[in-house]
Amino acid sequence: MGKTTIIAIAGASASGKSLFASTVYQELVAELGGERISVLQEDAYYRDQSHLSFEQRQLTNYDHPAAFEHGLLSEHLQLLRSGQSVEMPQYSYQEHTRLEKSITVSPARVILVEGILLLSDESLREQFDISVFMDTPLDTCLLRRINRDMELRGRSLASITEQYENYVRPAFFDFIFPSKQHADLVVTRGGQNEIAIDIIKAKIRQLLAE
Ligand code: UZR
Ligand code: MG
């Protein structure tokens, strides 16, 4: 296998990172097969909190870099780069902790990794060959977040509002927005920006053809 290229996709919560990454991944897998591309989520590296009670877990600031085990993610990216598989943890947003079962991620020529704080961490940044920032308007993100968290993450409107004001919005201005300067490419309008999807797909095809 040739040199590994790691592509990071960062941006605000509910800015369309997961959709962008999974669209690029799925469309390329349909075209080229799945052996040469893998995807990881920063969310999977939220710290294990199984030693805490559910009430204690609800007090964690999940938008702060300390909530993530970035060292483990960094280690996994290095292992993938050196051609080894890794056990990516699985995280439950309902339980606010790691599940027992992990997912095996195989080394691949191109690794996509998506998450809110990827570009705010210097040691992670050093590992990225290409960095993308999803620059979706915050009001669009908030509306998407309300719908998603009520539908998929089992939240009430009151809890979403409280989290948003106390954690999500401050973290955007403290950590996420300042990290935009580190991106190679800034994507407007979210995960359905087809031109941006095509540009990243073309870059990946070019890398795979080398
Ligand atoms: P994305 N998050 C939770 O709400 N609960 C958890 O147990 C872990 C994470 C939220 C987190 C962050 N914040 O904004 C979001 N809060 O997941 C990141 N509050 O996920 O990038 O998919 O939006
Ligand atoms: Mg996501």
XYZ file of C-alpha atoms and ligand atoms in Angstrom:
234
model
C 0.000 0.000 0.000
C 1.273 3.491 -0.854
C 1.422 6.526 1.371
C -1.677 7.181 3.510
C -3.531 10.491 3.170
C -5.613 11.659 6.137
C -8.423 14.121 5.382
C -10.047 15.946 8.332
C -13.535 17.462 8.174
C -14.273 19.891 11.018
C -16.906 22.534 11.809
C -19.723 23.398 14.202
C -22.048 20.831 15.694
C -24.702 19.902 13.109
C -22.850 21.772 10.345
C -23.024 18.724 8.068
C -19.644 17.093 8.769
C -20.966 13.548 9.110
C -23.170 13.932 6.035
C -20.299 15.360 3.975
C -17.883 12.599 5.046
C -20.362 9.773 4.559
C -21.478 11.079 1.153
C -17.880 11.275 -0.102
C -17.177 7.838 1.371
C -20.283 6.079 0.065
C -20.108 7.534 -3.423
C -16.448 6.575 -3.783
C -16.999 3.095 -2.358
C -19.786 2.543 -4.916
C -17.379 3.608 -7.632
C -14.053 2.123 -6.513
C -14.802 -0.455 -3.801
C -14.214 -0.113 -0.070
C -10.650 -1.325 0.444
C -8.831 1.933 -0.057
C -10.968 4.341 1.992
C -11.887 4.351 5.699
C -13.866 6.796 7.880
C -13.471 7.637 11.563
C -15.562 9.894 13.802
C -14.074 12.129 16.491
C -17.356 11.565 18.428
C -16.334 7.911 18.835
C -13.418 9.164 20.934
C -15.527 10.849 23.617
C -14.067 9.623 26.902
C -15.401 6.480 28.485
C -17.579 7.591 31.427
C -18.823 4.206 32.582
C -17.318 4.839 36.047
C -19.640 7.876 36.502
C -23.361 7.870 37.334
C -25.805 8.976 34.638
C -26.405 12.222 36.581
C -22.665 12.918 36.710
C -22.327 12.204 32.995
C -24.996 14.808 32.266
C -22.722 17.455 33.805
C -19.853 16.893 31.347
C -19.103 19.671 28.872
C -19.133 17.675 25.618
C -18.087 20.653 23.557
C -14.786 21.120 25.382
C -11.585 19.458 24.113
C -11.194 17.732 27.508
C -14.282 15.590 26.774
C -12.383 13.766 24.023
C -9.594 11.223 24.207
C -7.675 12.973 21.432
C -4.482 11.097 22.371
C -6.148 7.790 21.493
C -7.463 9.187 18.205
C -3.973 10.449 17.380
C -2.496 7.038 18.213
C -5.078 5.330 16.009
C -4.308 7.630 13.079
C -0.604 6.784 13.447
C -1.374 3.048 13.528
C -3.561 3.320 10.434
C -0.799 5.236 8.695
C 1.651 2.461 9.533
C -0.704 -0.110 7.991
C -2.348 -1.527 11.122
C -6.060 -1.918 11.927
C -7.501 -0.150 14.974
C -10.467 -0.737 17.282
C -12.476 2.481 17.051
C -14.645 2.873 20.181
C -18.424 3.274 19.851
C -20.202 5.991 21.783
C -23.790 6.183 23.019
C -25.310 9.682 23.087
C -28.228 8.268 25.074
C -26.010 6.810 27.815
C -23.249 9.461 27.476
C -20.561 6.813 27.513
C -18.687 4.282 25.444
C -20.334 1.048 24.415
C -18.508 -2.216 25.108
C -18.167 -3.168 21.460
C -15.705 -1.363 19.220
C -15.564 -1.220 15.419
C -12.528 -2.487 13.519
C -11.197 0.132 11.104
C -8.821 -1.159 8.456
C -5.811 0.759 7.211
C -6.543 2.403 3.874
C -4.902 4.623 1.336
C -7.290 7.476 2.249
C -8.648 8.022 5.763
C -11.524 10.466 6.339
C -12.005 11.728 9.896
C -14.778 14.108 10.956
C -15.521 16.012 14.179
C -16.042 19.403 15.830
C -12.626 19.931 17.452
C -10.210 18.166 15.118
C -8.555 21.364 13.907
C -8.289 22.884 17.382
C -5.803 20.237 18.542
C -2.247 20.830 17.392
C -1.023 17.244 17.634
C -4.014 16.051 15.622
C -3.576 18.841 13.100
C -0.033 17.702 12.404
C -1.421 14.405 11.170
C -3.843 15.812 8.642
C -2.752 16.063 5.028
C -5.912 17.896 3.954
C -8.257 19.867 6.242
C -11.806 20.904 5.413
C -13.954 23.285 7.498
C -17.744 23.226 7.156
C -18.718 26.902 7.370
C -22.474 26.438 7.732
C -24.393 29.399 9.245
C -24.951 28.869 12.984
C -28.720 29.335 12.758
C -28.886 26.550 10.168
C -26.776 24.363 12.485
C -29.044 25.092 15.446
C -32.213 24.177 13.541
C -30.601 20.951 12.333
C -29.350 20.209 15.809
C -32.814 20.591 17.372
C -34.328 18.202 14.833
C -31.486 15.682 15.034
C -31.130 15.614 18.800
C -34.887 15.223 19.344
C -35.176 12.502 16.703
C -31.931 10.569 17.022
C -30.361 11.423 20.359
C -33.448 11.307 22.595
C -33.355 14.931 23.843
C -36.085 17.362 24.886
C -36.242 20.895 23.461
C -35.515 22.244 26.965
C -32.322 20.206 27.323
C -31.153 21.119 23.816
C -31.715 24.825 24.520
C -29.841 24.653 27.805
C -26.885 22.742 26.299
C -26.789 25.093 23.376
C -26.586 28.278 25.435
C -24.204 26.920 28.069
C -21.858 24.781 26.008
C -22.389 24.503 22.257
C -22.450 28.201 21.355
C -19.553 29.255 23.663
C -17.403 26.360 22.390
C -18.059 27.406 18.827
C -16.587 30.855 19.481
C -13.793 29.655 21.820
C -12.519 26.642 19.891
C -14.266 25.803 16.632
C -14.430 29.123 14.779
C -10.753 29.996 15.574
C -9.700 26.609 14.146
C -11.082 27.556 10.725
C -7.767 29.310 9.942
C -6.092 25.890 9.780
C -8.348 24.573 7.005
C -7.168 24.147 3.425
C -10.709 24.298 2.148
C -13.792 26.068 3.559
C -17.153 24.627 2.542
C -20.278 26.801 2.646
C -23.902 25.572 2.839
C -23.241 22.259 4.590
C -23.097 18.579 3.782
C -25.145 18.860 0.615
C -22.722 21.174 -1.182
C -22.310 19.006 -4.265
C -19.485 21.026 -5.806
C -17.389 20.655 -2.652
C -18.209 16.930 -2.506
C -17.103 16.558 -6.126
C -13.860 18.455 -5.487
C -12.894 16.212 -2.552
C -13.893 13.109 -4.514
C -11.725 14.229 -7.445
C -8.781 14.804 -5.109
C -9.211 11.338 -3.613
C -9.447 9.712 -7.065
C -6.228 11.498 -7.988
C -4.505 10.245 -4.809
C -5.670 6.686 -5.468
C -4.378 6.793 -9.024
C -0.860 7.826 -7.937
P -21.835 16.517 16.200
N -22.935 15.393 22.699
C -24.009 15.202 23.527
O -24.981 15.939 23.437
N -23.959 14.186 24.444
C -22.895 13.369 24.567
O -22.900 12.457 25.399
C -21.796 13.607 23.726
C -21.861 14.609 22.808
C -22.970 16.474 21.695
C -21.988 17.550 22.056
C -21.542 18.166 20.749
N -22.618 18.411 22.906
O -22.084 19.452 20.558
C -22.083 17.219 19.715
N -23.245 18.930 23.633
O -22.534 16.053 20.418
C -21.019 16.834 18.703
N -23.815 19.667 24.356
O -21.555 15.984 17.727
O -20.546 17.020 15.685
O -22.321 15.288 15.463
O -22.854 17.596 16.307
Mg -21.927 14.275 13.388
